Amino acid sequence: MRWRVIPLDTYSGYRNMSIDEAISENVAKNISEPTIRFYRWSPSAVSVGRFQSLEEEVNIENCRLQNVDCLRRITGGGAVYHDENGEITYSIIAPQMLFRNGIRESYEEICGYIINALTSLNIKSVFAPINDILVNNRKISGNAQARKNKILLQHGTILYDTDIKKMFTLLNVSKEKISDKMIKNAEERVTSIKREVPGITIEEVYNALLKAFTQNKEFRFGTLTSEEIKMLPELEKKYKSKEWNFYR
Amino acid sequence: MQKTIKHKIKNGKLLEIRIEFENTIESIRIFGDFFVYPAEGLDIIEKAIVGMPIDKTLLKKVIDECMEKNNIEVIGFDSDAITSFITEAV
């Protein structure tokens, strides 16, 4: 099985989520190879999980004032701030049979790539089921998975140098969310690679992720196919629409 | 009557239920940072609950049967959590 790896690139959140969905549809039709892609978000954006209320989770007015896009993902999980200078996101899109059986197990398998990358950067991290990776009990990576037509789509964020104070002006973190954590406030829940290893560059982080995700895989570097590109305008309309973003 | 119940489930995810009811459940919306496979499964569960009397045992049976029949897998909450939230609301 040969994988396609799409190198790190930067797009708007609407385009990033459209690309993931277009790849997923084409892998399902067996006309695209299983794919790993790395990307960043510009402008910065907040994405909410498929089953969250965007209105409740996001301070929409603060996002508007700070030119931060807001959108709903097709994956579950929680709200995420994608800082244009402060994180790397990955997506892995492939037939689910390529991963360990079971949803929880496949989360752990893919999160293992991130843990390996962090280890290579001298950061000791642990998988925190269901979908988080922690460093010293603080979150450094959140991950979310969707499954459709026997295709697994998992994407996740690795915090590099996220403006955590800004993050919490954009997200409405409820007291219920942190009620079972032994912390005083939400800011204590989060860390970033640069906080753990000052001086590290985003290129070093990307190279570590690339190596860990492709280890023991046959792969080639590639780009989107024309079939995938053709799907993007319609998908972007969906990710910008009120019907999608406020449907729940 | 309308009620909203929101809690973090122990060893689970944040779950919020917005419910309208009189003698039976008139509408229900379930929110949170959980995972449902397939994603459409949450709408199916909500539809199965609407019109039901508020009876914990009966509701759990309906939700469990609905999930089994439609091959719905949920990570982050379960039928016990939904029924507890509903009975707390009323």
Short mmCIF file of C-alpha atoms in Angstrom, two decimals:
data_model
loop_
_atom_site.label_atom_id
_atom_site.label_comp_id
_atom_site.label_asym_id
_atom_site.label_seq_id
_atom_site.Cartn_x
_atom_site.Cartn_y
_atom_site.Cartn_z
CA MET A 1 0.00 0.00 0.00
CA ARG A 2 1.54 3.28 -1.10
CA TRP A 3 0.59 6.49 0.66
CA ARG A 4 0.40 10.01 -0.71
CA VAL A 5 1.95 12.64 1.54
CA ILE A 6 0.87 16.24 0.91
CA PRO A 7 3.52 18.51 2.43
CA LEU A 8 2.81 21.35 4.85
CA ASP A 9 0.78 24.14 3.30
CA THR A 10 -1.41 26.96 4.60
CA TYR A 11 -5.07 27.63 3.75
CA SER A 12 -8.20 29.08 5.31
CA GLY A 13 -10.15 26.81 7.63
CA TYR A 14 -12.96 26.54 5.06
CA ARG A 15 -10.51 25.27 2.46
CA ASN A 16 -8.70 22.97 4.87
CA MET A 17 -11.89 21.21 5.91
CA SER A 18 -13.01 21.04 2.26
CA ILE A 19 -9.72 19.42 1.26
CA ASP A 20 -10.08 16.78 3.97
CA GLU A 21 -13.61 15.95 2.86
CA ALA A 22 -12.69 15.88 -0.85
CA ILE A 23 -9.80 13.51 -0.16
CA SER A 24 -12.04 11.30 1.95
CA GLU A 25 -14.64 11.03 -0.84
CA ASN A 26 -11.95 10.16 -3.40
CA VAL A 27 -10.20 7.62 -1.20
CA ALA A 28 -13.63 6.01 -0.66
CA LYS A 29 -14.05 5.73 -4.44
CA ASN A 30 -10.58 4.21 -4.61
CA ILE A 31 -9.38 6.92 -7.00
CA SER A 32 -7.09 8.60 -4.48
CA GLU A 33 -4.34 6.96 -2.47
CA PRO A 34 -4.48 6.86 1.32
CA THR A 35 -3.26 10.29 2.29
CA ILE A 36 -1.37 12.07 5.02
CA ARG A 37 -1.36 15.85 4.87
CA PHE A 38 0.03 18.61 7.07
CA TYR A 39 -1.38 22.10 7.08
CA ARG A 40 -1.72 25.40 8.86
CA TRP A 41 -4.62 27.83 9.01
CA SER A 42 -4.65 31.43 7.80
CA PRO A 43 -6.48 33.42 8.93
CA SER A 44 -6.59 31.86 12.39
CA ALA A 45 -9.81 29.97 12.98
CA VAL A 46 -11.91 28.25 15.59
CA SER A 47 -13.38 24.91 14.65
CA VAL A 48 -16.09 23.21 16.69
CA GLY A 49 -16.90 19.54 16.83
CA ARG A 50 -19.68 18.07 14.73
CA PHE A 51 -22.04 17.78 17.72
CA GLN A 52 -21.32 21.06 19.47
CA SER A 53 -23.24 24.29 19.35
CA LEU A 54 -21.01 26.87 17.67
CA GLU A 55 -22.97 29.68 19.30
CA GLU A 56 -22.34 28.22 22.72
CA GLU A 57 -18.70 27.20 22.33
CA VAL A 58 -17.34 30.23 20.50
CA ASN A 59 -17.25 33.92 21.29
CA ILE A 60 -18.38 34.83 17.79
CA GLU A 61 -18.11 38.58 18.35
CA ASN A 62 -14.48 38.33 19.56
CA CYS A 63 -13.68 36.13 16.55
CA ARG A 64 -15.16 38.72 14.21
CA LEU A 65 -13.22 41.56 15.86
CA GLN A 66 -9.95 39.60 15.59
CA ASN A 67 -10.51 38.29 12.03
CA VAL A 68 -10.78 34.70 13.21
CA ASP A 69 -12.95 32.36 11.10
CA CYS A 70 -15.48 30.05 12.80
CA LEU A 71 -16.64 26.75 11.35
CA ARG A 72 -17.95 23.29 12.16
CA ARG A 73 -15.84 20.19 11.45
CA ILE A 74 -17.20 16.88 10.21
CA THR A 75 -15.44 15.20 13.12
CA GLY A 76 -16.68 15.11 16.70
CA GLY A 77 -14.69 16.35 19.65
CA GLY A 78 -14.33 19.80 21.10
CA ALA A 79 -13.72 23.35 19.97
CA VAL A 80 -10.16 24.09 18.80
CA TYR A 81 -8.36 27.38 18.22
CA HIS A 82 -6.12 27.12 15.16
CA ASP A 83 -3.57 29.89 15.60
CA GLU A 84 -2.04 30.83 12.24
CA ASN A 85 1.41 31.08 13.80
CA GLY A 86 1.03 28.58 16.55
CA GLU A 87 0.14 25.08 15.43
CA ILE A 88 0.51 22.34 12.85
CA THR A 89 -2.49 20.25 11.88
CA TYR A 90 -2.39 16.84 10.24
CA SER A 91 -5.00 14.70 8.53
CA ILE A 92 -4.73 11.01 7.85
CA ILE A 93 -7.33 9.65 5.47
CA ALA A 94 -7.36 5.98 4.57
CA PRO A 95 -9.43 2.79 4.58
CA GLN A 96 -10.17 1.97 8.21
CA MET A 97 -8.93 -1.61 7.70
CA LEU A 98 -5.38 -0.23 7.58
CA PHE A 99 -5.60 0.58 11.28
CA ARG A 100 -6.06 -1.39 14.45
CA ASN A 101 -9.56 -2.71 14.86
CA GLY A 102 -11.81 -0.50 16.97
CA ILE A 103 -12.25 3.25 17.10
CA ARG A 104 -10.45 3.76 20.42
CA GLU A 105 -7.57 1.58 19.27
CA SER A 106 -7.15 3.48 16.02
CA TYR A 107 -7.03 6.78 17.93
CA GLU A 108 -4.23 5.38 20.03
CA GLU A 109 -2.38 4.06 16.98
CA ILE A 110 -2.42 7.38 15.13
CA CYS A 111 -1.74 9.43 18.26
CA GLY A 112 1.29 7.16 18.68
CA TYR A 113 2.84 8.83 15.62
CA ILE A 114 2.59 12.21 17.38
CA ILE A 115 4.01 10.82 20.61
CA ASN A 116 6.96 9.40 18.60
CA ALA A 117 7.51 12.79 16.95
CA LEU A 118 7.45 14.54 20.32
CA THR A 119 9.85 11.95 21.77
CA SER A 120 12.28 12.70 18.95
CA LEU A 121 12.10 16.36 20.04
CA ASN A 122 12.88 15.32 23.64
CA ILE A 123 9.32 15.92 24.83
CA LYS A 124 7.84 13.13 26.91
CA SER A 125 4.13 12.82 26.21
CA VAL A 126 1.36 10.35 26.89
CA PHE A 127 -1.84 9.34 25.16
CA ALA A 128 -4.87 10.39 27.21
CA PRO A 129 -7.90 8.48 25.97
CA ILE A 130 -10.10 9.19 24.17
CA ASN A 131 -8.37 11.66 21.91
CA ASP A 132 -5.76 13.82 23.64
CA ILE A 133 -1.99 13.85 24.09
CA LEU A 134 -0.63 15.37 27.28
CA VAL A 135 2.72 16.68 28.46
CA ASN A 136 2.95 16.91 32.26
CA ASN A 137 -0.83 16.64 32.41
CA ARG A 138 -1.31 19.53 29.99
CA LYS A 139 -2.83 19.11 26.57
CA ILE A 140 -0.45 19.53 23.61
CA SER A 141 -2.51 17.78 20.95
CA GLY A 142 -6.21 17.16 20.34
CA ASN A 143 -7.44 14.70 17.74
CA ALA A 144 -10.77 13.84 16.15
CA GLN A 145 -11.89 11.05 13.89
CA ALA A 146 -14.79 10.57 11.47
CA ARG A 147 -15.70 7.39 9.65
CA LYS A 148 -17.74 7.18 6.47
CA ASN A 149 -17.89 4.56 3.71
CA LYS A 150 -15.27 2.50 5.59
CA ILE A 151 -12.83 5.41 5.35
CA LEU A 152 -11.20 6.77 8.47
CA LEU A 153 -10.45 10.50 8.57
CA GLN A 154 -8.52 11.62 11.60
CA HIS A 155 -7.23 15.11 11.99
CA GLY A 156 -5.55 16.74 14.92
CA THR A 157 -3.67 19.75 16.07
CA ILE A 158 -0.21 19.94 17.57
CA LEU A 159 0.27 23.15 19.53
CA TYR A 160 3.56 24.80 18.63
CA ASP A 161 3.42 28.34 19.97
CA THR A 162 -0.24 29.01 20.48
CA ASP A 163 -1.35 32.30 21.97
CA ILE A 164 -3.17 30.67 24.84
CA LYS A 165 -4.49 33.93 26.30
CA LYS A 166 -6.00 34.80 22.91
CA MET A 167 -7.39 31.27 22.64
CA PHE A 168 -9.45 31.77 25.76
CA THR A 169 -10.87 35.07 24.51
CA LEU A 170 -12.27 33.14 21.54
CA LEU A 171 -13.48 29.93 23.19
CA ASN A 172 -16.22 29.84 25.79
CA VAL A 173 -14.79 27.15 28.04
CA SER A 174 -17.52 26.14 30.44
CA LYS A 175 -16.92 25.38 34.08
CA GLU A 176 -18.48 21.96 33.45
CA LYS A 177 -15.71 21.11 31.00
CA ILE A 178 -12.98 21.46 33.59
CA SER A 179 -14.99 20.39 36.59
CA ASP A 180 -13.26 17.02 36.91
CA LYS A 181 -9.74 18.38 36.46
CA MET A 182 -7.61 19.36 39.40
CA ILE A 183 -6.98 22.82 38.00
CA LYS A 184 -8.07 26.33 38.80
CA ASN A 185 -8.63 27.50 35.26
CA ALA A 186 -8.66 26.35 31.65
CA GLU A 187 -5.33 28.01 30.80
CA GLU A 188 -3.52 25.54 33.02
CA ARG A 189 -4.83 22.69 30.88
CA VAL A 190 -2.77 23.56 27.81
CA THR A 191 0.89 23.68 26.83
CA SER A 192 2.80 24.03 23.55
CA ILE A 193 5.98 22.62 22.03
CA LYS A 194 7.79 25.94 22.34
CA ARG A 195 6.91 26.15 26.00
CA GLU A 196 8.43 22.69 26.53
CA VAL A 197 11.49 23.24 24.30
CA PRO A 198 12.19 26.97 23.87
CA GLY A 199 14.05 27.82 20.67
CA ILE A 200 12.68 24.97 18.60
CA THR A 201 11.55 25.98 15.10
CA ILE A 202 8.30 25.02 13.42
CA GLU A 203 10.35 23.40 10.62
CA GLU A 204 11.95 21.07 13.17
CA VAL A 205 8.52 20.16 14.48
CA TYR A 206 7.17 19.55 10.97
CA ASN A 207 10.15 17.36 10.05
CA ALA A 208 9.71 15.30 13.21
CA LEU A 209 6.00 14.81 12.45
CA LEU A 210 6.68 13.93 8.82
CA LYS A 211 9.22 11.30 9.85
CA ALA A 212 6.98 9.79 12.53
CA PHE A 213 3.86 9.65 10.35
CA THR A 214 5.67 8.01 7.41
CA GLN A 215 7.79 5.57 9.41
CA ASN A 216 7.44 2.03 7.99
CA LYS A 217 5.18 3.29 5.19
CA GLU A 218 5.81 3.28 1.46
CA PHE A 219 4.94 6.79 0.30
CA ARG A 220 5.41 9.50 -2.29
CA PHE A 221 4.99 13.25 -1.99
CA GLY A 222 1.96 14.42 -3.95
CA THR A 223 -0.63 17.11 -4.46
CA LEU A 224 -4.42 17.14 -4.77
CA THR A 225 -5.87 15.40 -7.83
CA SER A 226 -8.02 17.30 -10.33
CA GLU A 227 -11.08 15.35 -9.06
CA GLU A 228 -10.39 16.56 -5.53
CA ILE A 229 -9.79 20.15 -6.63
CA LYS A 230 -13.08 20.18 -8.57
CA MET A 231 -14.99 19.38 -5.37
CA LEU A 232 -13.55 22.25 -3.36
CA PRO A 233 -15.81 25.18 -4.39
CA GLU A 234 -19.02 23.35 -3.39
CA LEU A 235 -17.51 22.04 -0.17
CA GLU A 236 -16.24 25.50 0.76
CA LYS A 237 -19.77 26.85 0.30
CA LYS A 238 -20.95 24.26 2.82
CA TYR A 239 -18.27 25.10 5.39
CA LYS A 240 -19.10 28.81 5.09
CA SER A 241 -22.87 28.30 5.31
CA LYS A 242 -25.06 29.10 8.30
CA GLU A 243 -27.02 25.90 7.61
CA TRP A 244 -23.93 23.81 8.33
CA ASN A 245 -22.25 25.90 11.00
CA PHE A 246 -25.37 26.51 13.06
CA TYR A 247 -27.27 23.31 12.35
CA ARG A 248 -26.88 22.17 15.93
CA MET B 1 -41.65 22.98 29.75
CA GLN B 2 -38.09 23.54 28.51
CA LYS B 3 -34.94 22.52 30.36
CA THR B 4 -31.20 22.35 29.67
CA ILE B 5 -28.94 19.95 31.54
CA LYS B 6 -25.16 20.07 31.05
CA HIS B 7 -22.46 18.04 32.81
CA LYS B 8 -19.07 16.55 32.19
CA ILE B 9 -19.53 12.81 32.39
CA LYS B 10 -17.04 10.98 34.58
CA ASN B 11 -14.51 9.28 32.29
CA GLY B 12 -16.51 10.63 29.37
CA LYS B 13 -17.23 13.84 27.55
CA LEU B 14 -19.24 17.00 28.08
CA LEU B 15 -22.90 16.29 27.44
CA GLU B 16 -25.71 18.82 27.13
CA ILE B 17 -29.36 18.01 26.63
CA ARG B 18 -31.99 20.59 25.72
CA ILE B 19 -35.41 19.10 26.19
CA GLU B 20 -39.03 20.19 25.80
CA PHE B 21 -41.62 18.07 27.53
CA GLU B 22 -45.11 17.86 28.98
CA ASN B 23 -46.31 14.31 29.55
CA THR B 24 -44.02 13.06 26.82
CA ILE B 25 -40.77 14.30 25.28
CA GLU B 26 -41.73 16.88 22.64
CA SER B 27 -38.24 17.69 21.42
CA ILE B 28 -34.66 16.93 22.36
CA ARG B 29 -31.27 18.14 21.15
CA ILE B 30 -28.06 16.55 22.35
CA PHE B 31 -24.78 18.51 22.26
CA GLY B 32 -21.21 17.90 23.30
CA ASP B 33 -17.61 17.05 22.48
CA PHE B 34 -18.29 13.33 22.12
CA PHE B 35 -18.04 11.13 19.02
CA VAL B 36 -20.88 9.35 17.22
CA TYR B 37 -20.30 6.84 14.41
CA PRO B 38 -21.83 7.28 11.92
CA ALA B 39 -22.34 11.01 12.54
CA GLU B 40 -25.98 10.84 11.42
CA GLY B 41 -26.57 8.49 14.37
CA LEU B 42 -27.19 11.35 16.79
CA ASP B 43 -30.17 12.64 14.77
CA ILE B 44 -31.51 9.08 14.67
CA ILE B 45 -31.22 8.72 18.46
CA GLU B 46 -32.94 12.09 19.01
CA LYS B 47 -35.83 11.11 16.69
CA ALA B 48 -36.25 7.79 18.52
CA ILE B 49 -36.67 9.61 21.85
CA VAL B 50 -39.26 12.18 20.72
CA GLY B 51 -42.80 11.19 21.69
CA MET B 52 -41.63 8.82 24.45
CA PRO B 53 -42.96 9.04 27.99
CA ILE B 54 -40.41 10.02 30.62
CA ASP B 55 -39.66 6.58 31.93
CA LYS B 56 -36.01 5.81 32.58
CA THR B 57 -36.19 2.06 31.87
CA LEU B 58 -38.25 2.50 28.72
CA LEU B 59 -36.04 5.30 27.41
CA LYS B 60 -32.88 3.27 27.94
CA LYS B 61 -34.42 0.32 26.10
CA VAL B 62 -35.44 2.52 23.15
CA ILE B 63 -32.00 4.16 22.90
CA ASP B 64 -30.12 0.86 23.18
CA GLU B 65 -32.35 -0.79 20.56
CA CYS B 66 -32.03 2.21 18.25
CA MET B 67 -28.22 2.13 18.50
CA GLU B 68 -28.06 -1.59 17.90
CA LYS B 69 -30.49 -1.53 14.96
CA ASN B 70 -28.64 1.32 13.26
CA ASN B 71 -25.10 0.18 14.16
CA ILE B 72 -24.46 3.42 16.04
CA GLU B 73 -21.33 3.58 18.16
CA VAL B 74 -20.93 6.40 20.67
CA ILE B 75 -17.74 7.35 22.47
CA GLY B 76 -18.05 9.77 25.38
CA PHE B 77 -21.54 9.01 26.72
CA ASP B 78 -24.04 6.15 26.82
CA SER B 79 -27.77 5.50 27.08
CA ASP B 80 -27.57 5.63 30.89
CA ALA B 81 -26.18 9.17 30.69
CA ILE B 82 -28.97 10.36 28.38
CA THR B 83 -31.72 8.84 30.51
CA SER B 84 -30.21 10.26 33.71
CA PHE B 85 -30.03 13.73 32.15
CA ILE B 86 -33.65 13.49 30.99
CA THR B 87 -34.96 12.40 34.38
CA GLU B 88 -32.87 15.13 36.04
CA ALA B 89 -34.48 17.67 33.71
CA VAL B 90 -38.00 16.71 34.66
#
